[in-house]
Short mmCIF file of C-alpha atoms and ligand atoms in Angstrom, two decimals:
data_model
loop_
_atom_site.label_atom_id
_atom_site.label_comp_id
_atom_site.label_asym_id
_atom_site.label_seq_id
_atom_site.Cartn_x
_atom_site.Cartn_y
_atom_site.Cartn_z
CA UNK A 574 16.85 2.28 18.70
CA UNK A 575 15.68 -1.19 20.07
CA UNK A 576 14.83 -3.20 16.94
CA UNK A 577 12.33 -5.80 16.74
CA UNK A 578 11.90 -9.82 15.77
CA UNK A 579 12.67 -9.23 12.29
CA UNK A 580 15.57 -6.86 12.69
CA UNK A 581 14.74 -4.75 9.81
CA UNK A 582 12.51 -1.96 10.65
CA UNK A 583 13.51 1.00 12.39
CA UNK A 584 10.68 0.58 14.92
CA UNK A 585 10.88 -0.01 18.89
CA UNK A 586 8.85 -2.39 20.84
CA UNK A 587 5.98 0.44 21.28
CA UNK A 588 5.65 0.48 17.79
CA UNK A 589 7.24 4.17 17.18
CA UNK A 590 9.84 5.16 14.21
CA UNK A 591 11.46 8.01 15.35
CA UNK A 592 8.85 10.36 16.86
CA UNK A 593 6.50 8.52 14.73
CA UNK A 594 3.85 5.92 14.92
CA UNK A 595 2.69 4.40 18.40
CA UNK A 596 -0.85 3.41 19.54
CA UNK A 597 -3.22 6.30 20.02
CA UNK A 598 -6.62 4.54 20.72
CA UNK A 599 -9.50 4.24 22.93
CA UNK A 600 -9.34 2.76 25.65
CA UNK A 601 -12.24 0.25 24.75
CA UNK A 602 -10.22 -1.14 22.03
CA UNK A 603 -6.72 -1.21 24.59
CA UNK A 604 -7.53 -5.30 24.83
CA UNK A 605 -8.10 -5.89 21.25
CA UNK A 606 -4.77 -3.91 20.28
CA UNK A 607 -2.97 -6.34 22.93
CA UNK A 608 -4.31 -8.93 21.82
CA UNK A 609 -3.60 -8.64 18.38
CA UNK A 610 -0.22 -7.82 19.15
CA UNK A 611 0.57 -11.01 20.96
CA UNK A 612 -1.26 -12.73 18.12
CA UNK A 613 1.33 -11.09 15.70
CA UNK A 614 4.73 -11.36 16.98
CA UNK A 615 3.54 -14.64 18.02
CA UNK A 616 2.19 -16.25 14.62
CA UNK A 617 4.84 -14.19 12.61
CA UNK A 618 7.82 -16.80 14.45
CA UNK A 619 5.51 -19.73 13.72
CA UNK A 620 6.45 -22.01 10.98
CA UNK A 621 3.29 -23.35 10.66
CA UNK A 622 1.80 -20.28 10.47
CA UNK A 623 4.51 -18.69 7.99
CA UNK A 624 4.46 -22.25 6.22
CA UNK A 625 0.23 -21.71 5.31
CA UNK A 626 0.67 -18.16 3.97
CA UNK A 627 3.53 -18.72 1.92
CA UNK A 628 1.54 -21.78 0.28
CA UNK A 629 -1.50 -19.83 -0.42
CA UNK A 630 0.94 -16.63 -2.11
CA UNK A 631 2.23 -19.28 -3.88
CA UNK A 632 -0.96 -21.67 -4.99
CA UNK A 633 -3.64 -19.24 -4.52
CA UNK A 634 -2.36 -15.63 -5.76
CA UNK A 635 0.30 -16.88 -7.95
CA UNK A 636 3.64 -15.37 -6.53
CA UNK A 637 6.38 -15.17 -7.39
CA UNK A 638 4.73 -12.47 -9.28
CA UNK A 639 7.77 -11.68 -12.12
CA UNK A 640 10.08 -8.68 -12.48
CA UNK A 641 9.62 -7.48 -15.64
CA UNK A 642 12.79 -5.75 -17.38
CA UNK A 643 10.28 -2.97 -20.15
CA UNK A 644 13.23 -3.05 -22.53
CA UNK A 645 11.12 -0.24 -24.69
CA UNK A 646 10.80 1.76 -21.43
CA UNK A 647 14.55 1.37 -20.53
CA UNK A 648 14.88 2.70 -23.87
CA UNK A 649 12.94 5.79 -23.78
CA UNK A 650 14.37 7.19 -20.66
CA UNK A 651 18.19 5.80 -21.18
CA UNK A 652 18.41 3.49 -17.96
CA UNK A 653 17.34 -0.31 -16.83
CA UNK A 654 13.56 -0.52 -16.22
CA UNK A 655 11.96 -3.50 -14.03
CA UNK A 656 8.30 -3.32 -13.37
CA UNK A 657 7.51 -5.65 -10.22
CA UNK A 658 4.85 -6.93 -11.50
CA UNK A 659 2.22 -7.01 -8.50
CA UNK A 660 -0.51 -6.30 -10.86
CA UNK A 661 -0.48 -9.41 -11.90
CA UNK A 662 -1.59 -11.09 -8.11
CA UNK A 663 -4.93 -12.94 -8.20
CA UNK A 664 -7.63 -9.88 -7.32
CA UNK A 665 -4.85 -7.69 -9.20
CA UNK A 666 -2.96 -5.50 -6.90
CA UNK A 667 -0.52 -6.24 -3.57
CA UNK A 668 -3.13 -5.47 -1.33
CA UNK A 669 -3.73 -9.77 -1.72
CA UNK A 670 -0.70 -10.23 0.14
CA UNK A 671 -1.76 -8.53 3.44
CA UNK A 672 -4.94 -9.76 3.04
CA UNK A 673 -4.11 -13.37 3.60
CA UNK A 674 -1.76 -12.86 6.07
CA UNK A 675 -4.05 -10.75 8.27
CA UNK A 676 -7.29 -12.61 7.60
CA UNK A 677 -4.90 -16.07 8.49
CA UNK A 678 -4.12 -14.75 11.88
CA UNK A 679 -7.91 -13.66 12.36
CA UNK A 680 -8.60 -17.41 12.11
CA UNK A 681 -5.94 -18.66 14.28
CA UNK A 682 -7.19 -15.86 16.85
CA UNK A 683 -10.04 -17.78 16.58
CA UNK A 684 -12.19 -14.49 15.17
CA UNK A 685 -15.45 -14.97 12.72
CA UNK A 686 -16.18 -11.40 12.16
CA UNK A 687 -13.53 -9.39 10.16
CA UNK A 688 -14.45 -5.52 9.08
CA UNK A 689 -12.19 -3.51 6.92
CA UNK A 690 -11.89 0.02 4.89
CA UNK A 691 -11.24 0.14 1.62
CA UNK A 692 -10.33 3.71 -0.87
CA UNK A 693 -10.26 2.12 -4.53
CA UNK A 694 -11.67 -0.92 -3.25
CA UNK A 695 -8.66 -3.40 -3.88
CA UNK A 696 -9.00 -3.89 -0.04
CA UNK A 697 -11.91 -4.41 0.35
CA UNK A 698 -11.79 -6.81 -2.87
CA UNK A 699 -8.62 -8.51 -1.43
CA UNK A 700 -10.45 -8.70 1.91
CA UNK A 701 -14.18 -9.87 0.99
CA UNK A 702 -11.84 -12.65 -1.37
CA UNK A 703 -9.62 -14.33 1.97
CA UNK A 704 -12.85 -14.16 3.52
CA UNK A 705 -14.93 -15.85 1.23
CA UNK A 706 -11.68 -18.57 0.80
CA UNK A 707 -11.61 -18.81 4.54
CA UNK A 708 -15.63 -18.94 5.29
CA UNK A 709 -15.56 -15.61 7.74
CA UNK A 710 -17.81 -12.86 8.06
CA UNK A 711 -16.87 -9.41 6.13
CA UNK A 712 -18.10 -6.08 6.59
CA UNK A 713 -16.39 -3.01 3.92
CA UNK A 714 -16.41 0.28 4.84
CA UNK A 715 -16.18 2.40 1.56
CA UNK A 716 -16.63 6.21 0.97
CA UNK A 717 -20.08 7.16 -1.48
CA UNK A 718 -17.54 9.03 -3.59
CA UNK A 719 -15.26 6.45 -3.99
CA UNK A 720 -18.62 3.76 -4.06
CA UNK A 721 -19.22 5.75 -7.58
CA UNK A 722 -16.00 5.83 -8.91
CA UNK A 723 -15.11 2.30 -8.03
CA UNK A 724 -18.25 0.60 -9.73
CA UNK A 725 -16.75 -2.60 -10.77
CA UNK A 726 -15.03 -3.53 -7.10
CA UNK A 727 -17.89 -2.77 -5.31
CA UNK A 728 -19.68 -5.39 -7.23
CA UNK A 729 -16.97 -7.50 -6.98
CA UNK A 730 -17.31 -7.41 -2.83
CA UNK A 731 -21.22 -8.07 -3.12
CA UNK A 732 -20.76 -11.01 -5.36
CA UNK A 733 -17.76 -12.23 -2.74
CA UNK A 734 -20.42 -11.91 0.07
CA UNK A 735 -19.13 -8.99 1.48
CA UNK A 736 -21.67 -6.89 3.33
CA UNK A 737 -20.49 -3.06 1.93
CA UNK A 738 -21.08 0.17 3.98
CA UNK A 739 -21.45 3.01 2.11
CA UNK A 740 -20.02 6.12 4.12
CA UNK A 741 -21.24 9.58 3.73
CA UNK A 742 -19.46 11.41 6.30
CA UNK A 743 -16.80 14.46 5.29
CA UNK A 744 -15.70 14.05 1.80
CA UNK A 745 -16.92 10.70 1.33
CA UNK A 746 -13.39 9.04 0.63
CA UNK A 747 -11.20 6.98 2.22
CA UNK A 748 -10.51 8.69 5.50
CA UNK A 749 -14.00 8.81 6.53
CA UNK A 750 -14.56 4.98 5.13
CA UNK A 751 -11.66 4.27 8.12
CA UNK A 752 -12.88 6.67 10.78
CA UNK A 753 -16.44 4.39 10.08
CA UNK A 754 -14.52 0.88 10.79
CA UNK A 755 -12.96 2.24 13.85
CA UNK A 756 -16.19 3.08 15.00
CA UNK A 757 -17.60 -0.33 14.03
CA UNK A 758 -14.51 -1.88 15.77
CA UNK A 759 -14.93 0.06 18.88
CA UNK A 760 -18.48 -1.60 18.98
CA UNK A 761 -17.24 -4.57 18.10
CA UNK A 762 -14.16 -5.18 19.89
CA UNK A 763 -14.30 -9.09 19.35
CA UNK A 764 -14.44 -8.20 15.67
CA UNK A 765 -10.84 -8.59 13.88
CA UNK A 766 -9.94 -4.87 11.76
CA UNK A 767 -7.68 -5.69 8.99
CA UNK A 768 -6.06 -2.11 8.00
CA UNK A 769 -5.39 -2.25 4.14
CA UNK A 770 -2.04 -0.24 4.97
CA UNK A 771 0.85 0.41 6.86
CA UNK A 772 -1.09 3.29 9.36
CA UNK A 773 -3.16 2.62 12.17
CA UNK A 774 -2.11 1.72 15.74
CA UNK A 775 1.00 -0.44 16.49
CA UNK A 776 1.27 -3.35 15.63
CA UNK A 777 -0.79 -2.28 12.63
CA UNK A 778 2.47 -0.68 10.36
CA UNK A 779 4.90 -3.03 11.26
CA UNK A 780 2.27 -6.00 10.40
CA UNK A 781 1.22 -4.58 7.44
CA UNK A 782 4.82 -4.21 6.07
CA UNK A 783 5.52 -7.92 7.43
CA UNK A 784 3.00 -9.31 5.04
CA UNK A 785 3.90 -7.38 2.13
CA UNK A 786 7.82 -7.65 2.59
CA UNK A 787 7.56 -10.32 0.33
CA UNK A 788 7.86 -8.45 -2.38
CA UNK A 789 11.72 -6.91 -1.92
CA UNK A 790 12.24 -10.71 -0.64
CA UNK A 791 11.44 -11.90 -4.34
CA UNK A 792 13.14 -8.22 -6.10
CA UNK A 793 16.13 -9.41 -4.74
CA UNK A 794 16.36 -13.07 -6.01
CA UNK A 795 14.98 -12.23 -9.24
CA UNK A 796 17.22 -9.42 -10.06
CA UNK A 797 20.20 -11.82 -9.09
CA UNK A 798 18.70 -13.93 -11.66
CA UNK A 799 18.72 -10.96 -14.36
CA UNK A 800 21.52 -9.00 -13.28
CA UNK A 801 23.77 -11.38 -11.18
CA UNK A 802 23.45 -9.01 -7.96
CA UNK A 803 20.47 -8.37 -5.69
CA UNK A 804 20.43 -4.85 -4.85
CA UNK A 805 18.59 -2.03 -7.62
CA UNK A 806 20.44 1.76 -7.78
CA UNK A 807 16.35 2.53 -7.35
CA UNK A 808 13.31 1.33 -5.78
CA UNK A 809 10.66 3.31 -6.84
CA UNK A 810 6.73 3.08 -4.97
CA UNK A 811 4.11 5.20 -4.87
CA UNK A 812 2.71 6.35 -1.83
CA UNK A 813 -0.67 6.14 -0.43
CA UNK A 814 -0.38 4.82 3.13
CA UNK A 815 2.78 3.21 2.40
CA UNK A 816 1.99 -0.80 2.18
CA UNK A 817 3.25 -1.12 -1.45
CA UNK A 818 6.39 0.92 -1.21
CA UNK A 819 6.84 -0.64 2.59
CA UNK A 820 7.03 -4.07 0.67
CA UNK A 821 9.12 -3.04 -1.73
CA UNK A 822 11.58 -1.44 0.28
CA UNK A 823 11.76 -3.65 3.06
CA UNK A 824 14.92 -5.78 2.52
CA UNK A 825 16.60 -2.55 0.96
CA UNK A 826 16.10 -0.44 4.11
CA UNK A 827 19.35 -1.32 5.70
CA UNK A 828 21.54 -1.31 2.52
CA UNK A 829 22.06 2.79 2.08
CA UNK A 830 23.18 2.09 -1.68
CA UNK A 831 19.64 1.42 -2.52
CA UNK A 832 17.78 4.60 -2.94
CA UNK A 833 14.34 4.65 -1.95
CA UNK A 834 11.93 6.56 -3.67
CA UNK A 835 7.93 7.53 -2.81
CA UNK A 836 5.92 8.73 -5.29
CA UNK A 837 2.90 10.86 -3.58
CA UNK A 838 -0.06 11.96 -5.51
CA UNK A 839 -0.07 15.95 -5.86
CA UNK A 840 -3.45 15.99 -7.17
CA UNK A 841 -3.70 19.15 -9.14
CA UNK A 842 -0.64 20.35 -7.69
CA UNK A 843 1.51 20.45 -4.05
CA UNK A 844 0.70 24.55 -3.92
CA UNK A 845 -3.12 23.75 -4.54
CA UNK A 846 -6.21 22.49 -1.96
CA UNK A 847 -6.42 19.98 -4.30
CA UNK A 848 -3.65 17.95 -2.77
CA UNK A 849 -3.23 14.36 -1.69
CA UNK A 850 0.58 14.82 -1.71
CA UNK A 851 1.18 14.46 2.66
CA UNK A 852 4.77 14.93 3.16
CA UNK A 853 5.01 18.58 1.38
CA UNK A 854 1.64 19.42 2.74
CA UNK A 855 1.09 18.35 6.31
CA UNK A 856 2.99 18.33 9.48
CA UNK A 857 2.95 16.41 12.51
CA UNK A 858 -0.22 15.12 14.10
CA UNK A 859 -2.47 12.26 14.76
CA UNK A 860 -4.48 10.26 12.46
CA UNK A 861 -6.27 6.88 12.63
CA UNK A 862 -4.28 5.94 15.51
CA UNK A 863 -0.66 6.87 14.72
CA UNK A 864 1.48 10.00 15.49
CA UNK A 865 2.51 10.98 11.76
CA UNK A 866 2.48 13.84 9.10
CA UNK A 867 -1.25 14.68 8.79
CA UNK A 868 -2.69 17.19 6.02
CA UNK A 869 -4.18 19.87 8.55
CA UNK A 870 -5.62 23.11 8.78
CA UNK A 871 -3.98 25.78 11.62
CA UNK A 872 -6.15 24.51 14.53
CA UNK A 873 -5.69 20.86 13.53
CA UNK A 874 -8.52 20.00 11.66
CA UNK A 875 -8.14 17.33 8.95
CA UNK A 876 -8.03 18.49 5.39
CA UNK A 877 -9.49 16.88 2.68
CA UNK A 878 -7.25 15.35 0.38
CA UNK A 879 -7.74 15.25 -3.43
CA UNK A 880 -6.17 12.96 -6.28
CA UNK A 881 -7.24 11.30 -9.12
CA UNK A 882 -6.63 8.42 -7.81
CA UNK A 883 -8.86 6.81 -4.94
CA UNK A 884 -6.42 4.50 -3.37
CA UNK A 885 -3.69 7.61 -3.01
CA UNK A 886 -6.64 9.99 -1.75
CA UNK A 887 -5.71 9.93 1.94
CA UNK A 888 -4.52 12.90 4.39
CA UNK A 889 -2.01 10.86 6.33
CA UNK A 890 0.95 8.68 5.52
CA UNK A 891 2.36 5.37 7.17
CA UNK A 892 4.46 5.89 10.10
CA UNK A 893 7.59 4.40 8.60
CA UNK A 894 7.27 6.33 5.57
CA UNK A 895 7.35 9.49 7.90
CA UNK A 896 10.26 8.73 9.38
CA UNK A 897 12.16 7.21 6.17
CA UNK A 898 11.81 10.33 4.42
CA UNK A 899 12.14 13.26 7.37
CA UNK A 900 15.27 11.10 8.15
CA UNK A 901 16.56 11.88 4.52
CA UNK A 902 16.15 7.59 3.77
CA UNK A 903 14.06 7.96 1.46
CA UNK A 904 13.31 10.99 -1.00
CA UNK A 905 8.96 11.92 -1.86
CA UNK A 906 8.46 13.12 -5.19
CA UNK A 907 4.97 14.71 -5.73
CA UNK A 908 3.37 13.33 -8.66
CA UNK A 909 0.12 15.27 -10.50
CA UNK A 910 -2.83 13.76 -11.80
CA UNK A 911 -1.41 15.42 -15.30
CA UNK A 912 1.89 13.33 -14.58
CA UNK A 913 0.77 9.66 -13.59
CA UNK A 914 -2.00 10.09 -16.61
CA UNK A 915 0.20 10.90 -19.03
CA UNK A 916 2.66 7.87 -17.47
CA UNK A 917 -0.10 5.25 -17.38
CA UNK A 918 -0.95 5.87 -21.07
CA UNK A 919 2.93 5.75 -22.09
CA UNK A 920 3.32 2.29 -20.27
CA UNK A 921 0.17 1.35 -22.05
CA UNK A 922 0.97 2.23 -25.29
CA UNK A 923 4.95 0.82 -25.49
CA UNK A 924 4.29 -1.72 -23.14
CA UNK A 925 0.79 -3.28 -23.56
CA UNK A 926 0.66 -3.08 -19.61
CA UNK A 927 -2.57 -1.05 -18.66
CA UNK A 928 -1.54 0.38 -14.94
CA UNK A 929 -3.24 1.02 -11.92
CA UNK A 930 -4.07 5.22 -11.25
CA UNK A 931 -2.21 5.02 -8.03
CA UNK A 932 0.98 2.88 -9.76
CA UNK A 933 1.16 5.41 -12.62
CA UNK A 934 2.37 7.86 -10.13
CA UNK A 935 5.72 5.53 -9.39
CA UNK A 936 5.67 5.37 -13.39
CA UNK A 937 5.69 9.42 -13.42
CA UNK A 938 8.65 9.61 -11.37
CA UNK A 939 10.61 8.63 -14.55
CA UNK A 940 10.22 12.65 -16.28
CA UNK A 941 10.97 13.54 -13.11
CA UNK A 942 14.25 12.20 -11.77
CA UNK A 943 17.50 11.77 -13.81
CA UNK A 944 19.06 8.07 -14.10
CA UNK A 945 22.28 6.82 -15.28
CA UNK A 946 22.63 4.47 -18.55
CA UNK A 947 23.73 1.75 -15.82
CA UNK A 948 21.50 2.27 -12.93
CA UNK A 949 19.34 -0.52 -12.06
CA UNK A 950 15.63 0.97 -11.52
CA UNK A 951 12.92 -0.96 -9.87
CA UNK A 952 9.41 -0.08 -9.90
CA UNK A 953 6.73 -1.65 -7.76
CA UNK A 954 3.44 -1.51 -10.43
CA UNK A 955 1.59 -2.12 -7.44
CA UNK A 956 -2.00 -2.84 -9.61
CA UNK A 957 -3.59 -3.60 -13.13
CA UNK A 958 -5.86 -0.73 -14.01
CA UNK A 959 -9.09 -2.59 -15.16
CA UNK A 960 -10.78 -0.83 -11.81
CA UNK A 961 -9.73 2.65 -13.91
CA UNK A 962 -11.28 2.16 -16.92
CA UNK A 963 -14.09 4.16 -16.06
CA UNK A 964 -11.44 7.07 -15.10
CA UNK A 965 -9.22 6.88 -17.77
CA UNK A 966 -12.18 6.33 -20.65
CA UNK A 967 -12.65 10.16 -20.18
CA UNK A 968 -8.91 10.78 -20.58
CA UNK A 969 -8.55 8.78 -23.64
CA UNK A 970 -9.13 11.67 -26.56
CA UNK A 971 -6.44 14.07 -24.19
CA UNK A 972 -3.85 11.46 -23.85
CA UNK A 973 -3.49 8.94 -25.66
CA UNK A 974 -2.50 10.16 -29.04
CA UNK A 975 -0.05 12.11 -27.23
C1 PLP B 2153 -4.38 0.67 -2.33
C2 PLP B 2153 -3.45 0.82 -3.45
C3 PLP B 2153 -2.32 1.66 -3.35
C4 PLP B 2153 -2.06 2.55 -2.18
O1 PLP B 2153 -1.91 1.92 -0.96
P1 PLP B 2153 -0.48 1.69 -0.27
O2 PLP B 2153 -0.82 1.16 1.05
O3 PLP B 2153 0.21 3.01 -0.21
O4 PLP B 2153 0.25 0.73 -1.12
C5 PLP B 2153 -1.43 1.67 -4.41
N1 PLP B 2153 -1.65 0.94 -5.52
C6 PLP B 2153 -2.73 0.14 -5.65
C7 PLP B 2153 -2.91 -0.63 -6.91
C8 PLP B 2153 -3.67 0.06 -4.63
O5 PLP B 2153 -4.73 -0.73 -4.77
#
């Protein structure tokens, strides 16, 4: 397989890994897609360009963000725990990283209009903030359902100046918040779409991954710094479209003696309709612009997904994660609601580190997967859970005396 600039991802130059990924769009939005593409692999060898977004990760969301060794939750299950702590990142989740780096290219493209999609609304948060820093014009697409879970973001965007969209279309979620800024970027092709996660269209999956790669770039010097070598036994990530666990694997793809491990959400279970969990659910298709495993009824109609947590309550999966994981790379572990709840009140409790819903589900991987005394485990906690309070306040009497 022809590998790209970076020399890292298993992808060709038409953006496919494996039989996955590529560019299925409309042909009104062929230019744009070109376009952005030479923007890309362009910017992404520019010093300059890689000089600015480094500076503002460093000065403006406050990376390095630390690798945490939970000594109490190395403890419990017998092993060495690091959290990476991404929750930490000014606007409190990873999605800040991509944010910047896409909404930095926007401006050197020259672009004033930038429309996104958001599911738990740290997108659209991470989005509406670069935009606001960067004086553009920002347009959110967000599901109703996920508009009345996600209270607290959705102000957050207003008060950022972030014109918000609800979407009432299909099951109100994230899916049909990104079929709605397709359509708005089909409208407006001149308009810059910055995905919130490694699917879409090439050059969307690879670019997405670029911009959060940082993240196994710093695991690596920092567990030199703890541990004297810079490769984990484990690098655990829940799932949603893949941007988190695509950062945290990135430098660890090529080195087979770091196991990769995606944590999907299994809702109320992998053998129920209530199901977010893609890889044990779907099979091949097309979604959002991407060949990849698609939750799907018989005659290819998209299913609705289902999890607890918004920002893992998607049908589809990142192209790269498709192919890591049907190539045996990487192993999915469904995780239930029941699971990353019960995880996300245990880190809580012996920890004092209140989790994002969606990073709980990496956390539940721990009942689920034996580790050695000696193993090094790494796991992204790809957001704070302050946007969850609302969720788990009607948990708290079931869980946390537990
Ligand atoms: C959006 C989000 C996710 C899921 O998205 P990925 O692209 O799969 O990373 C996970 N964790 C948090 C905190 C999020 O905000």
């Amino acid at each position: 397989m022809k590998q790209v600039f970076n020399h890292i991802l298993p992808v060709d130059d038409a953006g496919y890994y494996g039989k996955f990924g590529g560019a299925y769009i409309p042909e009104i939005l062929h230019r744009s897609v070109e376009q952005l593409k030479k923007a890309f692999f362009r910017y992404a060898a520019d010093d300059d360009f890689n000089n600015e977004y480094h500076q503002l990760l460093r000065d403006y969301v406050g990376r390095p963000s630390p690798l945490y060794r939970a000594d109490r939750l190395s403890n419990k299950y017998g092993t060495n725990i690091y959290l990476k702590r991404e929750d930490l990142n000014h606007t409190g989740a990873h999605k800040i990283n991509n944010a910047i780096g896409s909404v930095l290219l926007a401006k050197r493209m020259g672009k004033t209009r930038i429309i996104a999609e958001t599911g738990a609304g740290q997108h659209g948060v991470a989005t509406a903030t670069v935009c606001a820093l960067m004086n553009l014009d920002c347009t959110v697409y967000m599901g109703a359902t996920d508009i009345s879970r996600q209270q607290p973001n959705v102000q957050r965007m207003k008060m950022l100046g972030a014109n918000v969209v609800p979407v009432h279309s299909g099951n109100k979620t994230l899916k049909d918040a990104t079929n709605e800024a397709i359509r708005d970027w089909c409208c407006h092709p001149d308009s810059f779409y910055v995905i919130g996660s490694t699917v879409g269209p090439h050059p969307y999956p690879e670019m997405v991954a670029y911009f959060q790669s940082v993240i196994s770039e710093e695991i690596k010097k920092q567990l030199f710094e703890h541990e004297g070598r810079e490769n984990p036994d484990y690098v655990i990530a829940c799932i949603g479209g893949g941007s988190n666990a695509a950062g945290a694997f990135y430098h660890f793809i090529g080195n087979q003696e770091v196991k990769l491990i995606a944590a999907e959400a299994a809702g109320k279970g992998v053998d129920t309709d209530m199901t977010a969990a893609t890889m044990y659910a779907g099979r091949e298709g097309i979604i959002h612009g991407s060949r990849t495993m698609v939750m799907q009824t018989p005659d290819s109609q998209i299913v609705e997904p289902y999890s607890v947590s918004a920002g893992l309550d998607y049908p589809g999966i990142g192209p790269l994660h498709a192919f890591l994981a049907t190539s045996g790379r990487s192993e999915v572990i469904p995780v239930t609601d029941d699971e990353a709840l019960n995880a996300a009140f245990l880190l809580t409790r012996i920890e004092g580190i209140i989790p994002a819903l969606e990073s709980a589900h990496a956390l539940g991987v721990l009942d689920k997967k034996k580790f050695n005394p000696d193993d090094i485990v790494v796991i992204n906690l790809s957001g704070r859970g302050d946007k969850d309070m609302h969720t788990y306040m009607s948990y708290i009497d079931e869980y946390a005396n537990k």
